[in-house]
Amino acid sequence: MYIPADKTRNLTPYQPIEGNYRIRLDANESFLLPTDDDRQAMAQAAAEVAFNRYPDPYASELCADFAKLYGISPEYVTAGNGSDELISIIYYAMLEKGEKVLTLTPDFSMYSFYSSIAETVCVNLDKGADMEIDVDTVLKTIEREKIRMVIFSNPCNPTSLGLRAEEVRRLILGTDALVVVDEAYMDFWDQTIIREAHHYDNLILLRTCSKALGMAALRIGFAVANPAITKILRAAKSPYNVNAVSQAMASVVLKNPLYKSVYNDIIITSRDMLINGLKRLESEGLVEKVYNSRTNFAFVKLDDADGVFNSLADRGIAVRKIGENHLRITAGREEENREVLCAISSYLRMKKGEGYENRCIFAKD
Ligand SMILES: *Cc1c(COP(=O)(O)O)cnc(C)c1O
């Protein structure tokens, strides 16, 4: 009788939110599509792909477009089928079985998920009540636990908080462990270390096209590291990991600076609107805490996160519940933000015994 391997027997397949929601604010995607002109150009580029041939294994044009947009050299860049794939490649390429990985909780769930498949040992360091990363504690834990790799998102999903570049540098320089900094949301903040990433011998920086750049469907991510690490990542990945259609389509978007500038500002404006609305509820004592977002989503602490989550779901609005007391809400279009704010506000007012609002404070004038 065949018995499956211990390390994977109890894994469960990833569960995206199911059901028919009118408003999807659960996955931190961009609410903007590429322009009509660019969508046309993408369709054209896809139509011209040599479908009978394997794609460029190094996605050279795509990496060059990415590098140019961010002001770095393409020799430090490896493309992946989403940064998710790059995370799994890092686990099996950079670590031996049984070696220790440090994650800081709460953080992106995929970091600990890949640990078991790669047969590494995942050590979780709790961020504490303020949810901030304390570099000294991280460095001490690395030392004490003999950690070989530390991985975290900056700014963080789900806390929305950011660690300043100076502190990230102090962490990288303070250890011989490999430091993986996932900058999936760094387009929304100005503390990137992407331009200096190749100077460190122990850093892999991750970027994605799935958030600010609005291409989650294409599955494109990038790793930026020094030439020695880049060589390992390129050698360890499967040869044709990024398909030719995605390469061609994403190149169109990366060649247009509009998305990293104007679109980004539109998303940040939406984020600020959502955060300001939630802060208003915080000042009224309806919401416990609104965290200082450096991302395209809000992270809020609520006494009754379950109740709010369910009442939003009843109204066809999907958000993410994190742990017992927190919700993560992606910034959406203006009407979507108004709707989610009104829904949260009226549920919490009703619960407090204030009855239905005649008119939501967040409704358009
Ligand atoms: C969304 C997200 C990613 C993106 O993954 P892709 O596979 O590139 O879509 C990576 N890291 C974090 C922290 C994220 O939130």
Coordinates of C-alpha atoms and ligand atoms in Angstrom, one line a residue:
M1 CA 0.0 0.0 0.0
Y2 CA 1.3 3.4 -0.9
I3 CA 1.7 5.8 2.0
P4 CA 2.1 9.5 1.2
A5 CA 5.0 11.4 2.7
D6 CA 4.6 12.6 6.3
K7 CA 5.6 16.2 5.4
T8 CA 2.7 16.7 3.1
R9 CA 0.0 14.3 4.2
N10 CA -1.8 16.9 6.4
L11 CA -1.5 19.9 4.1
T12 CA -4.7 21.4 2.8
P13 CA -5.1 23.1 -0.5
Y14 CA -5.1 27.0 -0.5
Q15 CA -8.6 28.2 0.0
P16 CA -9.5 31.6 -1.6
I17 CA -12.7 33.2 -0.4
E18 CA -15.6 31.4 -2.1
G19 CA -19.0 32.7 -3.1
N20 CA -20.4 35.5 -5.1
Y21 CA -19.3 38.9 -3.7
R22 CA -20.3 42.2 -5.3
I23 CA -17.3 43.9 -3.7
R24 CA -13.9 42.1 -3.4
L25 CA -11.6 43.8 -0.9
D26 CA -10.0 40.6 0.4
A27 CA -6.9 39.9 -1.8
N28 CA -5.1 43.3 -1.9
E29 CA -5.3 43.4 -5.7
S30 CA -5.3 46.7 -7.6
F31 CA -8.8 48.0 -8.5
L32 CA -7.5 49.4 -11.7
L33 CA -7.0 47.6 -15.1
P34 CA -4.3 48.6 -17.6
T35 CA -5.4 51.4 -19.9
D36 CA -7.5 50.5 -23.0
D37 CA -4.5 51.2 -25.2
D38 CA -2.2 48.9 -23.2
R39 CA -4.8 46.1 -23.1
Q40 CA -4.9 46.3 -26.9
A41 CA -1.1 46.2 -27.0
M42 CA -1.1 43.3 -24.6
A43 CA -3.5 41.4 -26.7
Q44 CA -1.4 42.1 -29.8
A45 CA 1.8 41.0 -28.0
A46 CA 0.1 37.8 -26.9
A47 CA -1.1 37.1 -30.4
E48 CA 2.5 37.4 -31.7
V49 CA 3.9 34.8 -29.3
A50 CA 5.6 31.8 -30.9
F51 CA 3.2 29.3 -29.3
N52 CA 5.0 26.3 -30.6
R53 CA 8.3 27.3 -28.9
Y54 CA 9.4 27.3 -25.3
P55 CA 9.6 30.7 -23.7
D56 CA 12.8 32.5 -22.9
P57 CA 14.0 30.7 -19.7
Y58 CA 15.4 33.9 -18.3
A59 CA 12.6 36.2 -19.3
S60 CA 15.3 38.6 -20.4
E61 CA 13.1 41.3 -21.9
L62 CA 10.7 41.2 -18.9
C63 CA 13.6 41.4 -16.4
A64 CA 15.2 44.3 -18.4
D65 CA 11.9 46.2 -18.4
F66 CA 11.5 45.6 -14.7
A67 CA 15.1 46.7 -14.0
K68 CA 14.7 49.8 -16.0
L69 CA 11.5 50.8 -14.3
Y70 CA 13.1 50.5 -10.9
G71 CA 16.5 51.9 -11.8
I72 CA 18.6 48.7 -11.3
S73 CA 20.7 46.4 -13.5
P74 CA 19.0 43.3 -15.0
E75 CA 21.9 41.1 -14.0
Y76 CA 20.5 41.1 -10.4
V77 CA 17.0 40.1 -11.4
T78 CA 15.3 36.7 -11.6
A79 CA 11.7 36.3 -12.8
G80 CA 9.2 33.9 -11.2
N81 CA 5.7 32.7 -11.8
G82 CA 4.5 35.1 -9.1
S83 CA 6.7 35.9 -6.2
D84 CA 5.0 33.0 -4.5
E85 CA 7.0 30.6 -6.8
L86 CA 10.2 32.5 -5.9
I87 CA 9.5 32.0 -2.2
S88 CA 9.3 28.2 -2.8
I89 CA 12.4 28.3 -4.9
I90 CA 14.2 30.1 -2.2
Y91 CA 13.2 27.5 0.4
Y92 CA 14.5 24.5 -1.5
A93 CA 17.5 26.2 -3.2
M94 CA 18.9 28.1 -0.2
L95 CA 18.3 25.8 2.7
E96 CA 19.3 22.3 3.7
K97 CA 16.8 19.9 5.3
G98 CA 16.4 20.6 9.0
E99 CA 17.8 24.1 8.9
K100 CA 15.9 26.9 10.7
V101 CA 13.8 29.6 9.2
L102 CA 12.6 32.6 11.2
T103 CA 9.2 34.1 10.4
L104 CA 7.7 37.1 12.3
T105 CA 4.0 36.6 13.1
P106 CA 1.7 37.8 11.9
D107 CA 3.0 37.8 8.4
F108 CA 2.3 36.4 4.9
S109 CA 1.1 32.8 5.4
M110 CA 3.1 31.4 2.5
Y111 CA 6.4 31.8 4.4
S112 CA 5.6 29.1 7.0
F113 CA 3.6 27.1 4.4
Y114 CA 6.6 26.3 2.2
S115 CA 8.7 25.5 5.2
S116 CA 7.2 22.1 5.8
I117 CA 7.4 21.0 2.2
A118 CA 11.1 22.0 2.2
E119 CA 11.6 20.1 5.4
T120 CA 13.0 23.1 7.2
V121 CA 12.2 24.1 10.7
C122 CA 10.0 27.2 11.1
V123 CA 10.6 29.3 14.2
N124 CA 7.9 31.9 14.7
L125 CA 8.7 35.2 16.5
D126 CA 5.6 37.0 17.7
K127 CA 5.6 40.7 16.9
G128 CA 3.9 41.7 20.1
A129 CA 0.9 43.9 20.7
D130 CA 2.1 46.9 18.6
M131 CA 2.7 44.5 15.6
E132 CA 6.0 46.3 14.8
I133 CA 9.2 44.5 13.9
D134 CA 11.9 45.0 16.6
V135 CA 15.2 44.5 14.8
D136 CA 17.2 43.9 18.0
T137 CA 14.8 41.1 19.1
V138 CA 15.0 39.6 15.6
L139 CA 18.8 39.6 15.7
K140 CA 18.9 38.1 19.1
T141 CA 16.5 35.4 18.1
I142 CA 18.6 34.6 15.0
E143 CA 21.7 34.2 17.2
R144 CA 20.0 32.2 19.9
E145 CA 18.1 29.8 17.6
K146 CA 20.9 29.5 15.0
I147 CA 18.6 30.7 12.2
R148 CA 19.8 30.2 8.6
M149 CA 17.2 32.4 6.9
V150 CA 14.7 35.1 8.0
I151 CA 11.8 36.1 5.8
F152 CA 9.3 38.9 6.2
S153 CA 7.2 41.3 4.2
N154 CA 8.0 45.0 4.2
P155 CA 5.6 46.8 4.3
C156 CA 3.9 43.9 6.0
N157 CA 0.9 41.9 4.9
P158 CA -1.3 41.8 7.0
T159 CA -0.3 44.5 9.5
S160 CA 0.1 47.2 6.8
L161 CA 3.0 48.6 8.9
G162 CA 6.5 49.3 7.5
L163 CA 10.0 48.9 8.8
R164 CA 12.2 51.9 7.7
A165 CA 15.1 51.3 5.3
E166 CA 17.6 52.1 8.0
E167 CA 16.3 49.4 10.2
V168 CA 16.2 46.8 7.4
R169 CA 19.9 47.6 6.7
R170 CA 20.7 47.2 10.3
L171 CA 19.0 43.7 10.3
I172 CA 20.8 42.6 7.1
L173 CA 24.2 43.8 8.3
G174 CA 23.7 42.4 11.8
T175 CA 23.6 38.8 10.7
D176 CA 25.2 36.1 8.5
A177 CA 21.8 34.5 8.0
L178 CA 20.1 35.0 4.6
V179 CA 17.6 37.8 4.8
V180 CA 14.6 37.7 2.5
V181 CA 12.7 41.0 2.3
D182 CA 9.4 40.7 0.5
E183 CA 8.6 44.2 -0.9
A184 CA 5.3 43.2 -2.4
Y185 CA 3.8 46.5 -1.2
M186 CA 6.8 48.8 -1.4
D187 CA 5.4 50.7 -4.4
F188 CA 3.1 52.3 -1.9
W189 CA 5.9 53.5 0.4
D190 CA 9.3 55.2 -0.1
Q191 CA 11.6 53.0 2.0
T192 CA 12.8 50.5 -0.7
I193 CA 16.3 49.1 -0.6
I194 CA 16.0 47.7 -4.2
R195 CA 18.8 49.9 -5.6
E196 CA 21.3 48.7 -3.1
A197 CA 20.2 45.0 -2.9
H198 CA 23.1 43.6 -4.9
H199 CA 25.6 45.1 -2.4
Y200 CA 24.7 42.6 0.3
D201 CA 25.9 39.0 0.3
N202 CA 22.9 37.8 2.4
L203 CA 19.9 39.5 0.9
I204 CA 17.1 38.4 -1.5
L205 CA 14.5 41.1 -2.2
L206 CA 11.2 40.1 -3.7
R207 CA 8.9 42.2 -5.8
T208 CA 5.6 41.4 -7.5
C209 CA 3.5 42.6 -10.4
S210 CA 0.3 41.5 -8.5
K211 CA -0.3 44.5 -6.3
A212 CA 0.5 48.1 -7.4
L213 CA 1.1 47.1 -11.0
G214 CA -2.3 45.4 -11.3
M215 CA -1.3 42.2 -13.0
A216 CA -2.2 39.5 -10.5
A217 CA -3.7 37.4 -13.2
L218 CA -0.4 37.1 -15.1
R219 CA 1.6 35.7 -12.2
I220 CA 4.9 37.6 -12.4
G221 CA 7.3 38.2 -9.5
F222 CA 10.9 39.2 -9.3
A223 CA 13.9 38.4 -7.0
V224 CA 16.7 40.9 -6.7
A225 CA 20.0 39.8 -5.3
N226 CA 23.8 39.9 -5.9
P227 CA 25.2 37.9 -8.9
A228 CA 26.2 34.8 -6.7
I229 CA 22.7 34.4 -5.3
T230 CA 21.0 35.3 -8.6
K231 CA 23.0 32.5 -10.3
I232 CA 21.7 30.0 -7.7
L233 CA 18.1 31.1 -8.1
R234 CA 18.3 30.9 -11.9
A235 CA 19.9 27.5 -11.8
A236 CA 17.5 26.1 -9.2
K237 CA 14.2 27.3 -10.8
S238 CA 12.5 25.2 -13.4
P239 CA 13.7 26.3 -16.8
Y240 CA 10.5 27.7 -18.3
N241 CA 8.8 29.0 -15.1
V242 CA 7.3 32.1 -16.6
N243 CA 5.1 31.5 -19.7
A244 CA 5.7 33.4 -22.9
V245 CA 2.2 35.0 -22.9
S246 CA 2.7 36.5 -19.4
Q247 CA 6.2 37.7 -20.3
A248 CA 5.0 39.5 -23.4
M249 CA 1.9 41.0 -21.8
A250 CA 3.7 42.1 -18.6
S251 CA 6.5 43.8 -20.7
V252 CA 3.9 46.1 -22.1
V253 CA 2.8 47.3 -18.7
L254 CA 6.3 47.5 -17.3
K255 CA 7.4 49.7 -20.2
N256 CA 4.7 52.3 -19.3
P257 CA 5.7 54.4 -16.3
L258 CA 2.1 55.4 -15.8
Y259 CA 1.3 52.5 -13.5
K260 CA 4.1 53.1 -11.1
S261 CA 3.4 56.8 -10.9
V262 CA -0.2 57.9 -11.6
Y263 CA -2.0 54.6 -10.9
N264 CA 0.0 54.3 -7.7
D265 CA -1.1 57.7 -6.6
I266 CA -4.7 56.9 -7.3
I267 CA -4.5 53.7 -5.2
I268 CA -2.8 55.6 -2.4
T269 CA -5.5 58.2 -2.5
S270 CA -8.1 55.4 -2.1
R271 CA -6.1 53.9 0.7
D272 CA -6.1 57.3 2.5
M273 CA -9.8 57.6 2.1
L274 CA -10.4 54.2 3.6
I275 CA -8.0 54.8 6.5
N276 CA -9.5 58.2 7.3
G277 CA -13.0 56.8 7.3
L278 CA -11.9 54.0 9.6
K279 CA -10.0 56.5 11.9
R280 CA -13.3 58.4 12.2
L281 CA -14.9 55.2 13.5
E282 CA -11.9 54.8 15.8
S283 CA -12.3 58.3 17.2
E284 CA -15.9 57.4 18.0
G285 CA -14.8 54.3 19.8
L286 CA -16.5 52.0 17.4
V287 CA -13.3 50.5 16.0
E288 CA -10.5 49.6 18.5
K289 CA -7.4 50.5 16.4
V290 CA -6.5 51.5 12.8
Y291 CA -2.9 50.8 12.0
N292 CA -0.7 53.2 10.1
S293 CA -0.9 51.8 6.5
R294 CA 2.1 51.8 4.2
T295 CA 0.2 49.6 1.8
N296 CA -3.0 49.5 -0.3
F297 CA -5.0 48.0 2.5
A298 CA -6.2 48.8 6.0
F299 CA -5.6 46.7 9.1
V300 CA -8.0 47.2 11.9
K301 CA -8.5 45.8 15.3
L302 CA -12.1 45.2 16.4
D303 CA -13.7 43.7 19.4
D304 CA -16.2 41.9 17.2
A305 CA -14.2 41.2 14.1
D306 CA -16.4 38.1 13.4
G307 CA -19.6 40.1 13.6
V308 CA -18.3 42.8 11.3
F309 CA -16.9 40.2 8.9
N310 CA -20.2 38.3 8.7
S311 CA -22.3 41.4 8.3
L312 CA -20.0 42.5 5.4
A313 CA -20.4 39.1 3.8
D314 CA -24.2 39.3 4.2
R315 CA -24.0 42.5 2.2
G316 CA -21.8 40.9 -0.5
I317 CA -18.6 42.5 0.6
A318 CA -15.5 40.2 1.0
V319 CA -12.6 41.2 3.3
R320 CA -10.0 39.1 5.1
K321 CA -10.3 38.1 8.8
I322 CA -6.9 37.8 10.4
G323 CA -6.7 36.0 13.8
E324 CA -9.4 36.6 16.3
N325 CA -9.6 40.4 16.4
H326 CA -8.4 41.9 13.1
L327 CA -9.7 42.6 9.6
R328 CA -7.7 43.4 6.5
I329 CA -9.6 45.5 4.0
T330 CA -8.1 46.3 0.6
A331 CA -8.6 49.8 -0.7
G332 CA -11.1 49.8 -3.6
R333 CA -12.9 52.2 -5.9
E334 CA -14.3 55.2 -4.1
E335 CA -17.9 53.8 -4.1
E336 CA -16.6 50.5 -2.8
N337 CA -14.7 52.3 0.1
R338 CA -17.9 54.2 0.9
E339 CA -19.9 51.1 0.9
V340 CA -17.6 49.1 3.2
L341 CA -17.3 52.1 5.6
C342 CA -21.1 52.5 5.7
A343 CA -21.6 48.8 6.3
I344 CA -19.1 48.7 9.1
S345 CA -20.4 51.9 10.7
S346 CA -24.1 50.9 10.6
Y347 CA -23.4 47.4 11.9
L348 CA -21.3 48.7 14.9
R349 CA -23.9 51.5 15.6
M350 CA -26.7 49.1 15.6
K351 CA -24.8 46.7 17.9
K352 CA -24.2 49.6 20.3
G353 CA -27.9 50.2 20.4
E354 CA -27.9 53.4 18.3
G355 CA -30.3 51.9 15.8
Y356 CA -30.1 52.4 12.0
E357 CA -28.4 55.5 10.7
N358 CA -30.8 57.6 8.7
R359 CA -28.0 58.5 6.5
C360 CA -24.5 57.0 6.5
I361 CA -21.8 59.6 7.4
F362 CA -19.7 58.2 4.5
A363 CA -22.3 58.6 1.8
K364 CA -21.6 60.9 -1.0
D365 CA -22.9 64.5 -0.5
Ligands
LIG1 C1 0.3 39.4 -2.5 C2 1.7 39.1 -2.0 C3 2.6 38.5 -2.7 C4 2.4 38.3 -4.2 O1 2.5 37.1 -4.6 P1 2.4 36.8 -6.2 O2 2.7 35.3 -6.2 O3 3.5 37.6 -6.8 O4 1.1 37.2 -6.7 C5 3.9 38.2 -2.1 N1 4.1 38.6 -0.9 C6 3.2 39.2 -0.1 C7 3.5 39.6 1.3 C8 1.9 39.4 -0.6 O5 1.0 40.0 0.1

